[in-house]
Short mmCIF file of the N, C-alpha and C atoms (twelve columns), coordinates in Angstrom:
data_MODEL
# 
_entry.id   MODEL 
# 
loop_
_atom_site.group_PDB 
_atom_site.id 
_atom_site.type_symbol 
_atom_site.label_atom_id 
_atom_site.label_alt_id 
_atom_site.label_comp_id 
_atom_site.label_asym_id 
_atom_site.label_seq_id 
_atom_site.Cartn_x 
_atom_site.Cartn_y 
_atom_site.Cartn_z 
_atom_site.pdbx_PDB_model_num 
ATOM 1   N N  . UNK A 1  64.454 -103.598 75.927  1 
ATOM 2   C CA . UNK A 1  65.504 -103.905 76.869  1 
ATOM 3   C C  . UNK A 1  66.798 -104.105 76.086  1 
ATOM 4   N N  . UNK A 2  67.926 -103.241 76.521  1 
ATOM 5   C CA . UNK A 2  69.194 -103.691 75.867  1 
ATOM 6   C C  . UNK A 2  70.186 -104.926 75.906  1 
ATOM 7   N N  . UNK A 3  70.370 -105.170 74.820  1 
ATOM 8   C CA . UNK A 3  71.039 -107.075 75.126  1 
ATOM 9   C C  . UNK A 3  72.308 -106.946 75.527  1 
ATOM 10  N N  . UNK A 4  72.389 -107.979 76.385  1 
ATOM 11  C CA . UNK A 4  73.760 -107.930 77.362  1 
ATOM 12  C C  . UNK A 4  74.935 -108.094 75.996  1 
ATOM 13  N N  . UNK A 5  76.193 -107.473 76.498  1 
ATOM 14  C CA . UNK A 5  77.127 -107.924 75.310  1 
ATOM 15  C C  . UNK A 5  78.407 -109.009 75.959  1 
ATOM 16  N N  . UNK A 6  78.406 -110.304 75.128  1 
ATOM 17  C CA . UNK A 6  79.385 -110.754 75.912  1 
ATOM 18  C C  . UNK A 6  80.307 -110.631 75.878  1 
ATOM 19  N N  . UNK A 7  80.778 -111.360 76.701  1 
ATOM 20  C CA . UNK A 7  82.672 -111.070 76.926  1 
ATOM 21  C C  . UNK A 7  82.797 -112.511 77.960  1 
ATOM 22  N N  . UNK A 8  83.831 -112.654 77.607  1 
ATOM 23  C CA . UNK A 8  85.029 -113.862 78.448  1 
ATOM 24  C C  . UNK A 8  84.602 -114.956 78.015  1 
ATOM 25  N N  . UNK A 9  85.523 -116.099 77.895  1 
ATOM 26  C CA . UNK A 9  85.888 -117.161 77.065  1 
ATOM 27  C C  . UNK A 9  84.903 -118.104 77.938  1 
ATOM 28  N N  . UNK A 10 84.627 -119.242 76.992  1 
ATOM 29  C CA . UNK A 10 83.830 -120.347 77.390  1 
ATOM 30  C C  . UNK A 10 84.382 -120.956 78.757  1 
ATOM 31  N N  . UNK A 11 85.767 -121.266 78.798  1 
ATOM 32  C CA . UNK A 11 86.427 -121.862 80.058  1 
ATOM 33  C C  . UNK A 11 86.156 -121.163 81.184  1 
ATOM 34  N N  . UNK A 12 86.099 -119.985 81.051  1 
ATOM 35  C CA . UNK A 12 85.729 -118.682 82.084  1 
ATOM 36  C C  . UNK A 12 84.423 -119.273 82.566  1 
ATOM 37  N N  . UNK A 13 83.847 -119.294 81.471  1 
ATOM 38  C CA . UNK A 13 82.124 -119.289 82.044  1 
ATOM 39  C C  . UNK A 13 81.837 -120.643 82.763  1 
ATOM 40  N N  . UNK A 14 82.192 -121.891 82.202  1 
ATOM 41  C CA . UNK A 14 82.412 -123.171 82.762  1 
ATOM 42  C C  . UNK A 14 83.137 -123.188 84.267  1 
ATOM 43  N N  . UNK A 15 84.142 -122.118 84.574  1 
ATOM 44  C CA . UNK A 15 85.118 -122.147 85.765  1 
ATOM 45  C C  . UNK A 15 83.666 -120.991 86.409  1 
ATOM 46  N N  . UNK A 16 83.010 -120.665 86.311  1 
ATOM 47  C CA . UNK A 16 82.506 -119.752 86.743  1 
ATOM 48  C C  . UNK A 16 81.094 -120.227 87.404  1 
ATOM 49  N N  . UNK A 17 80.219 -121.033 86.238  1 
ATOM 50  C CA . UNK A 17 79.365 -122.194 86.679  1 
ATOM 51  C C  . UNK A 17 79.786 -122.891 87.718  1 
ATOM 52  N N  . UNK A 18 81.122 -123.539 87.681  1 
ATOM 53  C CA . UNK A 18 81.321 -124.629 88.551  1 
ATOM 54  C C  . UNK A 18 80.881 -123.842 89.900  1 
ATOM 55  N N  . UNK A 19 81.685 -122.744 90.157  1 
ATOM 56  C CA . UNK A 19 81.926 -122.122 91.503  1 
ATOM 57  C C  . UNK A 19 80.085 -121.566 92.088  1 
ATOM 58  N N  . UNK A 20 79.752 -121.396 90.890  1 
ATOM 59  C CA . UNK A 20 78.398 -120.957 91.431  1 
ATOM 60  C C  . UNK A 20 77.495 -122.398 92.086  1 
ATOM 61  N N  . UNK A 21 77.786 -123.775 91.208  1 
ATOM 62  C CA . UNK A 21 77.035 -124.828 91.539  1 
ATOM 63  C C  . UNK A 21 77.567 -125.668 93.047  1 
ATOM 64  N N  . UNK A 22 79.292 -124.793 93.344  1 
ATOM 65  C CA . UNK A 22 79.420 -125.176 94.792  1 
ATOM 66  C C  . UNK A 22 78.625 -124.572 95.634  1 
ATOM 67  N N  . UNK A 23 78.950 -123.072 95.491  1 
ATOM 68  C CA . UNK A 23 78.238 -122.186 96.371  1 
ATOM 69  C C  . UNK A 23 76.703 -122.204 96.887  1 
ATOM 70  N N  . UNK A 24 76.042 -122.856 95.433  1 
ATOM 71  C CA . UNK A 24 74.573 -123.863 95.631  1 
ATOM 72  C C  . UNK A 24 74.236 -124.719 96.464  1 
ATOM 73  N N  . UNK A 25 74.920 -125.629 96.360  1 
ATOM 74  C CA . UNK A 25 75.099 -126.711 96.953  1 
ATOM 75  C C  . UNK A 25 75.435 -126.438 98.159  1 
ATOM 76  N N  . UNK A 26 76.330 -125.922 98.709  1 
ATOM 77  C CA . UNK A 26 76.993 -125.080 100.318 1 
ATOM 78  C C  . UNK A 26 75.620 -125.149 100.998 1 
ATOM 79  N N  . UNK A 27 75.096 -123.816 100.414 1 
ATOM 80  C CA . UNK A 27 73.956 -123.197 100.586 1 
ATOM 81  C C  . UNK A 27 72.431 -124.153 101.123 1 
ATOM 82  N N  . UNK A 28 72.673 -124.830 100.357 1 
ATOM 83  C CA . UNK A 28 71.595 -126.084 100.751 1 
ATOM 84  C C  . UNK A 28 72.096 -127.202 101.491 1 
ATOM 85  N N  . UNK A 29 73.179 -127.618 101.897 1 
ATOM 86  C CA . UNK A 29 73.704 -128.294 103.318 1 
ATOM 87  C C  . UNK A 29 73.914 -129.221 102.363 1 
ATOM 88  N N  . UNK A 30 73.981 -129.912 100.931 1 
ATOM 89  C CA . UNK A 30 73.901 -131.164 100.165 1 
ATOM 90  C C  . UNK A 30 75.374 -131.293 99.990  1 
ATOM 91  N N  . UNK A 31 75.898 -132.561 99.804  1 
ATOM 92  C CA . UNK A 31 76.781 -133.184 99.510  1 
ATOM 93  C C  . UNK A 31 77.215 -133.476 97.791  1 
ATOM 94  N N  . UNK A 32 78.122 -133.627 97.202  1 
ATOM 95  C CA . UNK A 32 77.831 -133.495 95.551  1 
ATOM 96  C C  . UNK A 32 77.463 -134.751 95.512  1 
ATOM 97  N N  . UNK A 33 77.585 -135.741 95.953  1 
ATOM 98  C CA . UNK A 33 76.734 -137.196 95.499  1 
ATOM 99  C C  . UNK A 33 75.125 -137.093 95.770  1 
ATOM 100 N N  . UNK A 34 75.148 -136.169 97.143  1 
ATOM 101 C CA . UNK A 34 73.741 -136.199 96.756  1 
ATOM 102 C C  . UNK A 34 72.896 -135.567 95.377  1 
ATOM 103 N N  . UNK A 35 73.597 -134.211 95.317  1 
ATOM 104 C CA . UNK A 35 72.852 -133.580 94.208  1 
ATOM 105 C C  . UNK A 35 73.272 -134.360 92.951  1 
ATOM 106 N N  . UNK A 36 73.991 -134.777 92.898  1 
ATOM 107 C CA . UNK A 36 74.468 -135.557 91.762  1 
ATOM 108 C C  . UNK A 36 72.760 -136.613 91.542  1 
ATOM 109 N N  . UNK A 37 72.763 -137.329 92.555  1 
ATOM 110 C CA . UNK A 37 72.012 -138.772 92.552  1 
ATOM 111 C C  . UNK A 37 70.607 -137.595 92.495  1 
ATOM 112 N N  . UNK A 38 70.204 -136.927 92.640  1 
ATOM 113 C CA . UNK A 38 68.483 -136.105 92.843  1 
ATOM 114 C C  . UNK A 38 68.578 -135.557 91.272  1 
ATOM 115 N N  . UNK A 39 69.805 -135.246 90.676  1 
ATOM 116 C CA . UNK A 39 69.418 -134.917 89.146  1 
ATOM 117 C C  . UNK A 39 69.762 -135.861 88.132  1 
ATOM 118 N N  . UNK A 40 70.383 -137.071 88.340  1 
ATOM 119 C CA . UNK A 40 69.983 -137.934 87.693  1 
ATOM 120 C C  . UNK A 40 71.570 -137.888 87.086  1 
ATOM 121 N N  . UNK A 41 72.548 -137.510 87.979  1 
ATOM 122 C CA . UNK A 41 73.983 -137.513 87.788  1 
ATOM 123 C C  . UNK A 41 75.206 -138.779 88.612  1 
ATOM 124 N N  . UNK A 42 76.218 -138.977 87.546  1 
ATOM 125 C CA . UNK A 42 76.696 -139.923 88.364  1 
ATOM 126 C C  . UNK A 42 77.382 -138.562 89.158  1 
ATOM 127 N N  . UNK A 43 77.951 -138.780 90.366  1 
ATOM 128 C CA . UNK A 43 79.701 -138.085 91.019  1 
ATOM 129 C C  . UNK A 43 80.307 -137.452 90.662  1 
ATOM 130 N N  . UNK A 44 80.731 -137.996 89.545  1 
ATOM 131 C CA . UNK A 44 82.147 -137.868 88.672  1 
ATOM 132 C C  . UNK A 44 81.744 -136.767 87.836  1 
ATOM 133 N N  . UNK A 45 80.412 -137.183 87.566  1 
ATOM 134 C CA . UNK A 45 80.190 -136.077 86.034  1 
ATOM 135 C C  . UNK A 45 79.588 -135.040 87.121  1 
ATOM 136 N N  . UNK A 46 79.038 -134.755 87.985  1 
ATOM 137 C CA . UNK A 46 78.351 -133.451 88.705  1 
ATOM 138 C C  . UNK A 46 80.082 -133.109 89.273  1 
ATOM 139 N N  . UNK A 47 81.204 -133.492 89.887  1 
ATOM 140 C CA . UNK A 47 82.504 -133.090 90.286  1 
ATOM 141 C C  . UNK A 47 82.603 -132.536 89.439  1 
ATOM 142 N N  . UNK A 48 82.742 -132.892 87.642  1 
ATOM 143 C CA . UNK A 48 83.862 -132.566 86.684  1 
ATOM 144 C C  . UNK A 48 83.326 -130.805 86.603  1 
ATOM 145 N N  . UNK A 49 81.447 -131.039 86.542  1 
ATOM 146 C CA . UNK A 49 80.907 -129.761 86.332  1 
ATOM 147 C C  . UNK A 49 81.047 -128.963 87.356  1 
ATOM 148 N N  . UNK A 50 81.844 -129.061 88.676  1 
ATOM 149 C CA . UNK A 50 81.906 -128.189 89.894  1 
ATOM 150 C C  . UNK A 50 83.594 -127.589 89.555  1 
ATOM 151 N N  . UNK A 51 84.168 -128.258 88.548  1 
ATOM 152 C CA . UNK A 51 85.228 -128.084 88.900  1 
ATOM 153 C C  . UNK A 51 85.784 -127.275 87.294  1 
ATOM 154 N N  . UNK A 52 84.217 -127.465 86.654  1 
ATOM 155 C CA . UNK A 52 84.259 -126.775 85.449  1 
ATOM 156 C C  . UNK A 52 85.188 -127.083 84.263  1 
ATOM 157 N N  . UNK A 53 85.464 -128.264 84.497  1 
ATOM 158 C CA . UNK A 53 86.711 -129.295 83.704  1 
ATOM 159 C C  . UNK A 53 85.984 -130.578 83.182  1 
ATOM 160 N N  . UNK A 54 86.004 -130.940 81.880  1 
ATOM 161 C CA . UNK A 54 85.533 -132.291 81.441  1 
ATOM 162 C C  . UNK A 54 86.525 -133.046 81.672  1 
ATOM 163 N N  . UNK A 55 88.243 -132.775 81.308  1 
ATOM 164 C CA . UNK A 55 89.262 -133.370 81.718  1 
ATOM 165 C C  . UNK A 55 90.591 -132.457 81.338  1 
ATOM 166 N N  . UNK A 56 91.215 -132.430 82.191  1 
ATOM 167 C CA . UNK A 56 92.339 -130.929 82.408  1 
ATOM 168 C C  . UNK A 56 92.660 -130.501 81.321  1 
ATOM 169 N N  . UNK A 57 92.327 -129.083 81.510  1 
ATOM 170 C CA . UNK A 57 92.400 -128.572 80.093  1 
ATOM 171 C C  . UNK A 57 91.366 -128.330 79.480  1 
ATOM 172 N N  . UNK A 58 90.197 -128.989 79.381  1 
ATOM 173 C CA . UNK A 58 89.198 -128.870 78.669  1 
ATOM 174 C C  . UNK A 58 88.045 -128.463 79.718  1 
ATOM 175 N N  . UNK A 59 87.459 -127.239 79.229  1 
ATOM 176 C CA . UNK A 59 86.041 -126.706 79.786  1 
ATOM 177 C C  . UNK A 59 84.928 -127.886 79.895  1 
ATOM 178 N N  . UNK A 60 84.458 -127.974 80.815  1 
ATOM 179 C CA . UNK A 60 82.934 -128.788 80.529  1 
ATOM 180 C C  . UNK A 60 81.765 -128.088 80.095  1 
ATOM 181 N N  . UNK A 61 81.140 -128.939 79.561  1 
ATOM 182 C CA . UNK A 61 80.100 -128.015 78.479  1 
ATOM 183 C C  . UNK A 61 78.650 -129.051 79.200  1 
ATOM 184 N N  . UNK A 62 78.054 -128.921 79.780  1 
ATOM 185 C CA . UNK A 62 76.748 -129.944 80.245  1 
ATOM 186 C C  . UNK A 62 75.579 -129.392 79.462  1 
ATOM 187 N N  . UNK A 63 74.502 -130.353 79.340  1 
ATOM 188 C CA . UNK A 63 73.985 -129.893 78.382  1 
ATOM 189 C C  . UNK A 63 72.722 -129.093 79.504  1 
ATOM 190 N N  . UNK A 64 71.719 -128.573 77.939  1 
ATOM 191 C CA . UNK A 64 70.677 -127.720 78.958  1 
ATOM 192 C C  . UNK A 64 70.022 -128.622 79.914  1 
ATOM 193 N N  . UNK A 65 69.836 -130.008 80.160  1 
ATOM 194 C CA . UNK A 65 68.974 -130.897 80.870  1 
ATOM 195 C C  . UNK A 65 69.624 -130.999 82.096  1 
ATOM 196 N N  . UNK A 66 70.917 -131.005 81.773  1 
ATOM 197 C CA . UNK A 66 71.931 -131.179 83.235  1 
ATOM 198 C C  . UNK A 66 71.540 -129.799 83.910  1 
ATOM 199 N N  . UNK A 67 71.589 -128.951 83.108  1 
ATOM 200 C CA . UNK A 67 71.807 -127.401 83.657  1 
ATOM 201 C C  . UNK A 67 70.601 -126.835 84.787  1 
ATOM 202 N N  . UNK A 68 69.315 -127.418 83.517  1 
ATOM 203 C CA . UNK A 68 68.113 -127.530 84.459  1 
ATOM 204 C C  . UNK A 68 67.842 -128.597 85.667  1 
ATOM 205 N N  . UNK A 69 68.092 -130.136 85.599  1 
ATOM 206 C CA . UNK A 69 68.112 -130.781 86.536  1 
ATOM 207 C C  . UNK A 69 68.538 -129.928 87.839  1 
ATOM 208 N N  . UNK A 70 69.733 -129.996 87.923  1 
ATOM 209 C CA . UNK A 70 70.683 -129.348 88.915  1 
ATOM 210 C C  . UNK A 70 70.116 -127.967 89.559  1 
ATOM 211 N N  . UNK A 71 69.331 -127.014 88.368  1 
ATOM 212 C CA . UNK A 71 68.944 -126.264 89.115  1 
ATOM 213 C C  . UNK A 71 67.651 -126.606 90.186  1 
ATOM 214 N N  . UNK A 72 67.125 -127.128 89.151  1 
ATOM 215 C CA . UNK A 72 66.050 -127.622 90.324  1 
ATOM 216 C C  . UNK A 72 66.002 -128.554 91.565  1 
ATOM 217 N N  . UNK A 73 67.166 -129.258 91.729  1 
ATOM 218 C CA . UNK A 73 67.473 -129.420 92.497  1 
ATOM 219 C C  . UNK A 73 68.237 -128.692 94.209  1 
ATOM 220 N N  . UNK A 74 68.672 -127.674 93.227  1 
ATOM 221 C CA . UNK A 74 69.477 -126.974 94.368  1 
ATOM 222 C C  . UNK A 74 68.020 -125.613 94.506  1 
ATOM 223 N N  . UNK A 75 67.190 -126.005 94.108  1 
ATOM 224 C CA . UNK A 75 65.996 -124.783 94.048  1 
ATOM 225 C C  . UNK A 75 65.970 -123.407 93.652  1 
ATOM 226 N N  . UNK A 76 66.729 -123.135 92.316  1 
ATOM 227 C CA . UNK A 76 67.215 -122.030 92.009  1 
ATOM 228 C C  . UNK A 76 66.701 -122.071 90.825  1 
ATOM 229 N N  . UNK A 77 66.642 -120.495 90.350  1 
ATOM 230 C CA . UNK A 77 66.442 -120.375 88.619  1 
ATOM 231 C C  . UNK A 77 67.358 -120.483 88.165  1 
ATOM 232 N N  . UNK A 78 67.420 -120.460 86.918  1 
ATOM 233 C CA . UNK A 78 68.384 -120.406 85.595  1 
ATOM 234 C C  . UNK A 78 69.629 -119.133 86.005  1 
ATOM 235 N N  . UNK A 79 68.693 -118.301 85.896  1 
ATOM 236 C CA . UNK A 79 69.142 -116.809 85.758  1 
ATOM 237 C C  . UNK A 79 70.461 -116.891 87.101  1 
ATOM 238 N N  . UNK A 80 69.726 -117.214 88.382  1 
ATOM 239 C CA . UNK A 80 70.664 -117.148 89.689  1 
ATOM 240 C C  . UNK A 80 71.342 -118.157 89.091  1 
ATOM 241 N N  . UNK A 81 71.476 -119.484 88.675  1 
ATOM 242 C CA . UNK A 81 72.900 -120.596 88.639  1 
ATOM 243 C C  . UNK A 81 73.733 -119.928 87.967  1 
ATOM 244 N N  . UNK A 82 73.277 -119.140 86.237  1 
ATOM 245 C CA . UNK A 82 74.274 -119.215 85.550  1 
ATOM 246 C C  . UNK A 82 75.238 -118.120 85.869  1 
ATOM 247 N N  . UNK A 83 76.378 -118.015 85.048  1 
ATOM 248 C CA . UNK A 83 77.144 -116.791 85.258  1 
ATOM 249 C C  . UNK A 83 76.216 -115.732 84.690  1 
ATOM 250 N N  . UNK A 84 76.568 -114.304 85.531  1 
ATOM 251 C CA . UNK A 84 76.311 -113.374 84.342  1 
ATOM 252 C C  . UNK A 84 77.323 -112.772 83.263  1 
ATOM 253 N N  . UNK A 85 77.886 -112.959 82.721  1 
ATOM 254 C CA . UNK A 85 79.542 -113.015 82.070  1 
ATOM 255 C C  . UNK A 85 79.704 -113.923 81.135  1 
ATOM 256 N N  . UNK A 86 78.438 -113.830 80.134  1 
ATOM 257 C CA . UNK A 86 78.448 -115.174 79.168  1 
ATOM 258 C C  . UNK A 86 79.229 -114.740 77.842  1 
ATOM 259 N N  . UNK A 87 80.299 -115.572 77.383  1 
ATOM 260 C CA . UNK A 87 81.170 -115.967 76.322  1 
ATOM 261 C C  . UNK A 87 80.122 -115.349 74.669  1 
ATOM 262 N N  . UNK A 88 80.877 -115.067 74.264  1 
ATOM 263 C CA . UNK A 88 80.170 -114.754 72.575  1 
ATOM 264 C C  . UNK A 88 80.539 -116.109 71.681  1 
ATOM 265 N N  . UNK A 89 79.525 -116.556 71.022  1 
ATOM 266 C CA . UNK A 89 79.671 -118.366 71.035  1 
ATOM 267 C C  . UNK A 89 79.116 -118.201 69.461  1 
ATOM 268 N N  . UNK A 90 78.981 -116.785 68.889  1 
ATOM 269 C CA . UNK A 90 79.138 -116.730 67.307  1 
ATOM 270 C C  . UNK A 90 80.548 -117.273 66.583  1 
ATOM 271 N N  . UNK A 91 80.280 -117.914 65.874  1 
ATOM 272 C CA . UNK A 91 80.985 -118.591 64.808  1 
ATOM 273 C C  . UNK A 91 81.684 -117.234 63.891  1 
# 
């Protein structure tokens, strides 16, 4: 199988997550406090990741536990949350 090649910047992909984890959430009738409180998130930190901002200016980066919580919460795989449009994150 040929490996995807990336392209577009980390902020991209973070602004890109966020929009997918609204559209999740939509989708399942949930409120962000709720999904927040079912993955083990405060509000603030499941908002910052909807809004794909740790604090203006800066991309949020959540780690893989958040990434998975959340999915399983909103009942989705990996593959459907993330972007497909992932950043090249070689040094």
């Amino acid at each position: 199988m040929p490996r995807r090649t990336p392209e577009g910047s980390w902020p991209d992909f973070a602004r890109e997550l966020g929009h997918s984890l609204e559209r999740h959430r939509h989708a399942r009738g949930l409120s962000q406090e709720a999904v927040a409180y079912a993955a083990g998130l405060s509000r603030y930190t499941y908002q910052k990741f909807e809004r794909g901002e740790s604090m203006p200016g800066t991309p949020a980066n959540p780690s893989l536990r958040n990434i998975m919580a959340l999915a399983q919460v909103l009942e989705v795989t990996l593959d459907e949350l993330l972007p497909h449009n992932w950043p090249d994150l070689r040094a």
